[in-house]
Coordinates of C-alpha atoms in Angstrom, one line a residue:
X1 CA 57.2 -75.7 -79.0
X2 CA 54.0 -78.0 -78.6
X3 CA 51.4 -76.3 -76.9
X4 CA 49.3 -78.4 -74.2
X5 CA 45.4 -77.2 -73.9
X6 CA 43.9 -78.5 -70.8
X7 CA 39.8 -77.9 -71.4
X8 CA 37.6 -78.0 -68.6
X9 CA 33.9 -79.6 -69.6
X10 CA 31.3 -77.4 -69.8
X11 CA 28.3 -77.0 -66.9
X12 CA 26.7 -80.4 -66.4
X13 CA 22.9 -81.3 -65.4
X14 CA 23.8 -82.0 -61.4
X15 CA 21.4 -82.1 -59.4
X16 CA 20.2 -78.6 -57.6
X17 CA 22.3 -77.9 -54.4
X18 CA 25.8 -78.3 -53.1
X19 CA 27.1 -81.9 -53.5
X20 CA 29.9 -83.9 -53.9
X21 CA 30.5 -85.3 -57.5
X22 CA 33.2 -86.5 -59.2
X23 CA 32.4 -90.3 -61.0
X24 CA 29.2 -89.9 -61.3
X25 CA 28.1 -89.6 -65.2
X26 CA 26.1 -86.4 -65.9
X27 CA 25.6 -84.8 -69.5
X28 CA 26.0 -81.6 -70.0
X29 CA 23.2 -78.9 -69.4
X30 CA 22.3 -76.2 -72.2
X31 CA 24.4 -73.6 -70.9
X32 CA 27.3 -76.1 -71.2
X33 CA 26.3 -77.5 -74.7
X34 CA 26.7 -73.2 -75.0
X35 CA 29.7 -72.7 -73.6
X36 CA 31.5 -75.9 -75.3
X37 CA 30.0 -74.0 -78.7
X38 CA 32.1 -70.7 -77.3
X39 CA 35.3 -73.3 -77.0
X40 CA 34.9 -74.1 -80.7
X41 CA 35.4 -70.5 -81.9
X42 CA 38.6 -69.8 -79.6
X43 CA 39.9 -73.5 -81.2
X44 CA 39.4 -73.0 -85.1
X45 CA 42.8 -71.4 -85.7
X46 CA 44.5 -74.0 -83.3
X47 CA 44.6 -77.3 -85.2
X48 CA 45.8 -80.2 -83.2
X49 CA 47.8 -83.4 -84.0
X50 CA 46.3 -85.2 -81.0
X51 CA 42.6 -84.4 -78.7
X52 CA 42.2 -86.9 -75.9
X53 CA 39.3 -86.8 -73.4
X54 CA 37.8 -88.2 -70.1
X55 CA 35.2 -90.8 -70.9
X56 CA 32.8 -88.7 -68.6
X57 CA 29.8 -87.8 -70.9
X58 CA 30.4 -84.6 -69.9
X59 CA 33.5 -84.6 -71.7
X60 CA 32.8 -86.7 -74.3
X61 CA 29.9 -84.1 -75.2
X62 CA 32.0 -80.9 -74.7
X63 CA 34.7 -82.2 -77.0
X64 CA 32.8 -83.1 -79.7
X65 CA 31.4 -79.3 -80.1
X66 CA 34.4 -77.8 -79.6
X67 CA 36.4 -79.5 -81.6
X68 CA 36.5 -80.3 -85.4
X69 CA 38.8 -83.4 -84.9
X70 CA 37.9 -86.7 -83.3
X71 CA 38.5 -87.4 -79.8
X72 CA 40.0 -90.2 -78.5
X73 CA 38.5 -91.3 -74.9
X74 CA 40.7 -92.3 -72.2
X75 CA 40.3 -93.2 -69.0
X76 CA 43.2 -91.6 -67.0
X77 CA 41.7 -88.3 -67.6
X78 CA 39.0 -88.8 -65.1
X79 CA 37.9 -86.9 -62.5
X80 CA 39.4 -86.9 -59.2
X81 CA 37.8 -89.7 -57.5
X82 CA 35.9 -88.7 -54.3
X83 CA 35.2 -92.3 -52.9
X84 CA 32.7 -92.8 -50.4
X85 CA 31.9 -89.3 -50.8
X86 CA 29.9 -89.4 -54.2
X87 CA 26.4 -88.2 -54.4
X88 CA 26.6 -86.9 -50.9
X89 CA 25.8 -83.4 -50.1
X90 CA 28.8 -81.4 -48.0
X91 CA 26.5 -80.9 -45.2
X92 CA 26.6 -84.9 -45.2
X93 CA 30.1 -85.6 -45.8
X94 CA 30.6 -83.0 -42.8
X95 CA 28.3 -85.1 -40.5
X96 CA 29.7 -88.1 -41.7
X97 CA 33.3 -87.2 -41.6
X98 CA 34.1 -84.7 -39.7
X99 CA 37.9 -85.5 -38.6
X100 CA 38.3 -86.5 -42.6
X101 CA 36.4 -83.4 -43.6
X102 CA 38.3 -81.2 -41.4
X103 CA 42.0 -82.6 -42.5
X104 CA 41.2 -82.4 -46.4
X105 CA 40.1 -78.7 -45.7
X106 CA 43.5 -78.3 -44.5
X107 CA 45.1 -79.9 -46.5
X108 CA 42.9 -80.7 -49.6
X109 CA 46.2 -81.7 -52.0
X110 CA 47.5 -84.3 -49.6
X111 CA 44.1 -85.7 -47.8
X112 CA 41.9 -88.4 -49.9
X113 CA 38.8 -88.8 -48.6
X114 CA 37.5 -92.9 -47.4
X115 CA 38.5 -94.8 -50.9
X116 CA 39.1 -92.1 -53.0
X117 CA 42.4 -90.4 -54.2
X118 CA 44.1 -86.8 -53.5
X119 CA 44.5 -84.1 -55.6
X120 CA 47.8 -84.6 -56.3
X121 CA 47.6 -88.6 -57.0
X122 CA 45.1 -87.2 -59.5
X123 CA 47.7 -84.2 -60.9
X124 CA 50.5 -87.6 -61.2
X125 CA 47.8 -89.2 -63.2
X126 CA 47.6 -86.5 -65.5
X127 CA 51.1 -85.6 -65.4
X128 CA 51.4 -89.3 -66.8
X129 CA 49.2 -88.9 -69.3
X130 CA 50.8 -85.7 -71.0
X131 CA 54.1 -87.8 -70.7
X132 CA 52.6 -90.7 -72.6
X133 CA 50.5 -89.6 -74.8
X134 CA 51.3 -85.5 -76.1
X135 CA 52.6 -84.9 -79.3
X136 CA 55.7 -83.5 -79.7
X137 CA 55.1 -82.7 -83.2
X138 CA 52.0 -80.8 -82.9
X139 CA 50.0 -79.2 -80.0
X140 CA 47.6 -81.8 -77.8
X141 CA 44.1 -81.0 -76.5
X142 CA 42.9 -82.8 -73.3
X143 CA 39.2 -82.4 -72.1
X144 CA 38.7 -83.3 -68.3
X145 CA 37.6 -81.9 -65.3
X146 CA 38.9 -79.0 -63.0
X147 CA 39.6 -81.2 -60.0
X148 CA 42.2 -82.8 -62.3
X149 CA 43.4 -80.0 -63.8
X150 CA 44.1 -77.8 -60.1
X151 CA 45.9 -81.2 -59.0
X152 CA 48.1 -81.0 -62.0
X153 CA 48.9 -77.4 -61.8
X154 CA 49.8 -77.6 -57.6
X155 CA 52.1 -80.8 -58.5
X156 CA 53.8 -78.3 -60.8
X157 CA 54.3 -75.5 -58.7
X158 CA 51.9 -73.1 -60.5
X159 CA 49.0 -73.0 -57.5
X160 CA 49.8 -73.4 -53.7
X161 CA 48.7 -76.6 -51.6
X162 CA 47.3 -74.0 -49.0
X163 CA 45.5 -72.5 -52.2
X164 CA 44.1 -75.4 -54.4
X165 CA 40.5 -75.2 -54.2
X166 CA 40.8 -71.7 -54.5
X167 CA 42.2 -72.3 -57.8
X168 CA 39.7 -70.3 -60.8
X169 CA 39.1 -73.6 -62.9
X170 CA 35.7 -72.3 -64.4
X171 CA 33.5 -74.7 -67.1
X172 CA 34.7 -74.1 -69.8
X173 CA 37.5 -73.0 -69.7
X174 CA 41.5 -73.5 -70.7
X175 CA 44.5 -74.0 -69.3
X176 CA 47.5 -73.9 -71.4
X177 CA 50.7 -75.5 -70.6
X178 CA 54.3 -75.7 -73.3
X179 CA 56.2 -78.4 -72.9
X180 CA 59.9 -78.5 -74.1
X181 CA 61.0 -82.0 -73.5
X182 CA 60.3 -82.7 -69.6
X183 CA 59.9 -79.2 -68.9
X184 CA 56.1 -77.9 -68.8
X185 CA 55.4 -74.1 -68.5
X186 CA 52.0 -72.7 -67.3
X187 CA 51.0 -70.1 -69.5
X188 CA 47.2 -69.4 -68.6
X189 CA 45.1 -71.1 -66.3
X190 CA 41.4 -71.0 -66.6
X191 CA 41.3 -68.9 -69.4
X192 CA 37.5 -68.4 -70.9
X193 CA 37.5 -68.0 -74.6
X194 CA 35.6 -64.9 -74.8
X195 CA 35.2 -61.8 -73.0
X196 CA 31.5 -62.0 -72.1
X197 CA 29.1 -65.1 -71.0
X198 CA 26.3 -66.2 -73.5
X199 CA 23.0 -65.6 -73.3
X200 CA 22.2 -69.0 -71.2
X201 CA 25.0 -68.3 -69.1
X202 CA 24.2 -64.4 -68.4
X203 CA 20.0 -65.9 -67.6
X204 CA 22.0 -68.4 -65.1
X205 CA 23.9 -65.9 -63.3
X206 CA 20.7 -63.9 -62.9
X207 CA 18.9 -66.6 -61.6
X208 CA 21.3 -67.6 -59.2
X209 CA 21.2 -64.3 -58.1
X210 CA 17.5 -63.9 -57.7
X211 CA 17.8 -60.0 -59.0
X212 CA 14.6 -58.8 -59.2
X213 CA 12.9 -57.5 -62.5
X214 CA 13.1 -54.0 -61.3
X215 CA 16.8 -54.2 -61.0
X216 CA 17.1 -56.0 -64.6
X217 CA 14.8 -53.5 -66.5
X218 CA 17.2 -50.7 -64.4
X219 CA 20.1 -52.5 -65.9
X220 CA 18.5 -52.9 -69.3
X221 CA 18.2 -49.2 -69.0
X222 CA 22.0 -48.5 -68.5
X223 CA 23.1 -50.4 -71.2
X224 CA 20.8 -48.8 -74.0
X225 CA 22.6 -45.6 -72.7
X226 CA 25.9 -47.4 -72.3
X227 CA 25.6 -47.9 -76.0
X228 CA 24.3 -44.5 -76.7
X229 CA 27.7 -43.1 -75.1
X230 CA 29.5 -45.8 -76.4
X231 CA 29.2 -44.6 -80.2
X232 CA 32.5 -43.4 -82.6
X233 CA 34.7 -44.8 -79.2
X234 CA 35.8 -48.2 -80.5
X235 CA 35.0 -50.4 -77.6
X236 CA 33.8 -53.3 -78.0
X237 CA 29.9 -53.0 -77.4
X238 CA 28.6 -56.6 -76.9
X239 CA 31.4 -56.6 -73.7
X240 CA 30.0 -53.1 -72.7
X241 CA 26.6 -53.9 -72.9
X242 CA 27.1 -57.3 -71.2
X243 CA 28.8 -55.2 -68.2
X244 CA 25.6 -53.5 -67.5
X245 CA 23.5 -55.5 -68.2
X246 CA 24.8 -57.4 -65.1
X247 CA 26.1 -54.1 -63.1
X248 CA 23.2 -54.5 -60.5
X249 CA 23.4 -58.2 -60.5
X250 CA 23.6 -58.8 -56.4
X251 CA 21.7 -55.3 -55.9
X252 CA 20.0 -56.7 -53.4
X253 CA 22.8 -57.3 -51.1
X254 CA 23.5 -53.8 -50.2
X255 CA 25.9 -51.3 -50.5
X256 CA 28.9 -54.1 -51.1
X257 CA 26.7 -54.9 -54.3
X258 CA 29.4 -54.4 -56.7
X259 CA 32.1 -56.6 -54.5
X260 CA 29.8 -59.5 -54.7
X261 CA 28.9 -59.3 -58.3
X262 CA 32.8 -59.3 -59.2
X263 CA 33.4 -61.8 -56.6
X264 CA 30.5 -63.9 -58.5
X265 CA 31.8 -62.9 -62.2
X266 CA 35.7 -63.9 -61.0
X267 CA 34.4 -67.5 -59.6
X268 CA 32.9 -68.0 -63.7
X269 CA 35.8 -67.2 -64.8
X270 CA 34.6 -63.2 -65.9
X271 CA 37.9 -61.8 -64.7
X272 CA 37.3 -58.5 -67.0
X273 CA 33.6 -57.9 -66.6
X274 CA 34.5 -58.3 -62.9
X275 CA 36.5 -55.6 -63.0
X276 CA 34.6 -53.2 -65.2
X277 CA 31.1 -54.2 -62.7
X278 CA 33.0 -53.6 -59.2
X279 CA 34.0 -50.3 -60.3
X280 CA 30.7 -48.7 -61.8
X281 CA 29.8 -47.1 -58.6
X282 CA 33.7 -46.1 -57.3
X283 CA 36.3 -45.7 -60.2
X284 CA 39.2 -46.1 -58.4
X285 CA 43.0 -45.8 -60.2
X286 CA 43.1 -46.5 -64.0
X287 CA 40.0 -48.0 -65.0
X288 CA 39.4 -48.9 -68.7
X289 CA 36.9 -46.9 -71.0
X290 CA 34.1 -49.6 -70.5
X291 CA 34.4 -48.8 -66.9
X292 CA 34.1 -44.9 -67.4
X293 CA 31.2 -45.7 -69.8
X294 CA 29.2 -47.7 -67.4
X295 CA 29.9 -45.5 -64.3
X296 CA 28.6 -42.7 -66.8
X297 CA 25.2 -44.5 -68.2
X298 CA 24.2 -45.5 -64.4
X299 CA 25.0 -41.9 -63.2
X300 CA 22.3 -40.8 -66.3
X301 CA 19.7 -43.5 -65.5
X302 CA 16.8 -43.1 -62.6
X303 CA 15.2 -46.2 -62.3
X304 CA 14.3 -47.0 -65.9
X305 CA 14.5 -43.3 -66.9
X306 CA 17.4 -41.8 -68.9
X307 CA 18.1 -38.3 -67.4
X308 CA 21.0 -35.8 -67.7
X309 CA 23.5 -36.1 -65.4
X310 CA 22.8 -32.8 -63.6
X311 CA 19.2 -33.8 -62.9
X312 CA 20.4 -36.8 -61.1
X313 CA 22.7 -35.5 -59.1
X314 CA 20.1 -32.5 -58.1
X315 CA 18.1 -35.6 -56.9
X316 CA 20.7 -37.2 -54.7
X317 CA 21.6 -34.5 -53.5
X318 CA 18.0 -33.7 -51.7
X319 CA 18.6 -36.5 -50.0
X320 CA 22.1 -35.8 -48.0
X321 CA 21.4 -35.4 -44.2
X322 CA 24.7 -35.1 -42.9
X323 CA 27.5 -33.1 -43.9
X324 CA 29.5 -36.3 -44.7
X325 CA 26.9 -37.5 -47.1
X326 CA 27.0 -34.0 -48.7
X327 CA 31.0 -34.3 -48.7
X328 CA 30.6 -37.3 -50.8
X329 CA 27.8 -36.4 -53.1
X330 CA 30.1 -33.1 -54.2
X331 CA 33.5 -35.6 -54.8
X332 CA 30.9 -37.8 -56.3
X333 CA 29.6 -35.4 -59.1
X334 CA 33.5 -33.3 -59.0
X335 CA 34.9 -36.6 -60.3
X336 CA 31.5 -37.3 -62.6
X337 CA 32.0 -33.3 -64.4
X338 CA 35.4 -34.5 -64.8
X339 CA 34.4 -37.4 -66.8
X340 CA 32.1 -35.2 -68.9
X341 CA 34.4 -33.3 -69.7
X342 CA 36.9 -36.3 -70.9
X343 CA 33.8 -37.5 -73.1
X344 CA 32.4 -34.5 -74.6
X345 CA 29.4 -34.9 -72.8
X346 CA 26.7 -31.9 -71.4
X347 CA 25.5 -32.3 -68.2
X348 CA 22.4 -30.7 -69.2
X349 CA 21.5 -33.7 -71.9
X350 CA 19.9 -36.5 -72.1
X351 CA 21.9 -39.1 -74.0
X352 CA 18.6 -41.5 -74.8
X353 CA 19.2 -44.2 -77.3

């Protein structure tokens, strides 16, 4: 059956801060000229008989380095149009509109804002589109925008009104519907076509994040003794690496550090490295060998410094002053002994690369 792959542009050059785009004609930035290069890998063994895209340079750009065939711009598959509210920053369009502002946050698939169109008038628009103009002999490729895609995917069924905008559309990224005659099936929905952000991408995230250089050569640290550990196991190393590199991301938010790194890595689309990040400091039920890994490498690494795993712990454990912190610092290296053990590692050495 023909497969329908809805691709989200890359990251456009908008302006710093938080404002209301949709019409307005941005190209992409580099790390979205990177991640449309990432698109074309995940497309070379996925021919198409049709590739259509939004007339958005944004589009126009991402589609023609991702895919080897021409694509053939069209007008329908723009954005959903924000009206009166382009170009302004939310803090305006709240000041401006409040009663408006308020009702579309309630209800952001059924509200338009002041000469613009709703979610779902925009989902219909696309819904038209795939009608119209999808193959039925071969599989189709549409590159637009995520505001178009999440109204598609709430006409269908597949996300929530009450839910919409927080619908995980990330740049980037694919959604991929089958149609059988009028029948259309959500299979994935946001799907990024690696495992692991590139090295623009990984710089942004940092940036965003302000993490200090401390942290980063901390985290550099941990992943040259992730990959030390890492050896003979068969896991894939760039993904491990990538993991700790960003472990410590939002380390200087506090104890919830590895929440809001996941949280961050989920919004992008990350959904594994999420995973593998929230639970370096507490494993939790069945987490994968990358996890494991990572919780080891940090539990070895002081600062910059690769140490055993027993040094470490005699460390922390100097500074329990309460017989709940020393409660938790003996489950803490209990469950770490434990993972030795699984790994074939000594407590006594130092696993530098």
């Amino acid at each position: 059956m023909p497969m329908i792959y809805l691709v989200r542009h890359g990251y456009p050059a908008w302006p710093q801060g938080k404002y209301c785009f949709s019409r307005t004609d941005a190209p992409l930035n580099e790390v979205g000229k990177e991640q449309a290069q990432a698109l074309q890998n995940w497309f070379l063994d996925k021919p198409a008989a049709s590739v259509w895209t939004s007339c958005a340079k944004r589009c126009r750009q991402t589609a023609a380095l991702a895919l080897s065939q021409s694509a053939w711009p069209l007008p329908f598959l723009e954005e959903v149009c924000v009206g009166q509210w382009e170009g302004l920053s939310f803090d305006e369009i709240k000041a401006r509109y409040p009663e408006i502002y308020q009702a579309r946050g309630e209800d952001p698939a059924g509200v338009a804002p002041p000469g613009g169109e709703t979610f779902l008038e925009a989902g219909e628009r696309l819904r038209r589109v795939m009608d119209e103009r999808c193959d039925a002999q071969g599989d189709t490729v549409l590159v637009c925008h995520g505001g178009l895609i999440r109204g598609l995917l709430c006409l269908l069924g597949a996300v929530p009104r009450e839910k919409l905008l927080d619908c995980c559309i990330p740049y980037g990224s694919i959604t991929i519907l089958q149609k059988e005659q009028q029948e259309i099936k959500v299979l994935a929905i946001g799907r990024k076509p690696c495992r692991y952000p590139g090295t623009l991408e990984e710089k942004q995230l940092v940036a965003q994040c302000r993490t200090p250089e401390k942290v980063l050569r901390h985290c550099q640290a941990v992943a040259a003794c992730a990959a030390r550990l890492a050896e003979g196991r068969g896991v894939d190393l760039t993904f491990l690496m990538c993991c700790a590199r960003l472990h410590d991301l939002c380390r200087e938010q506090g104890r919830q550090h590895p929440q809001q790194a996941a949280r961050l890595l989920r919004s992008c689309g990350w959904w594994e490295m999420a995973e593998v990040v929230e639970q370096h400091h507490d494993l939790g039920v069945s987490p994968s060998v990358e996890a494991e890994l990572l919780c080891l490498a940090d539990r070895m690494t002081e600062g910059e410094q690769i140490v055993s795993l027993k040094a470490r712990f005699q460390a922390s454990r100097q500074k329990c002053d309460s017989k709940e912190a020393l409660e938790a610092w003996q489950r803490r290296w209990q469950e770490t002994l434990e993972l030795a053990e699984k790994y074939g590692l000594d407590p006594d050495a130092v696993y530098a690369p």
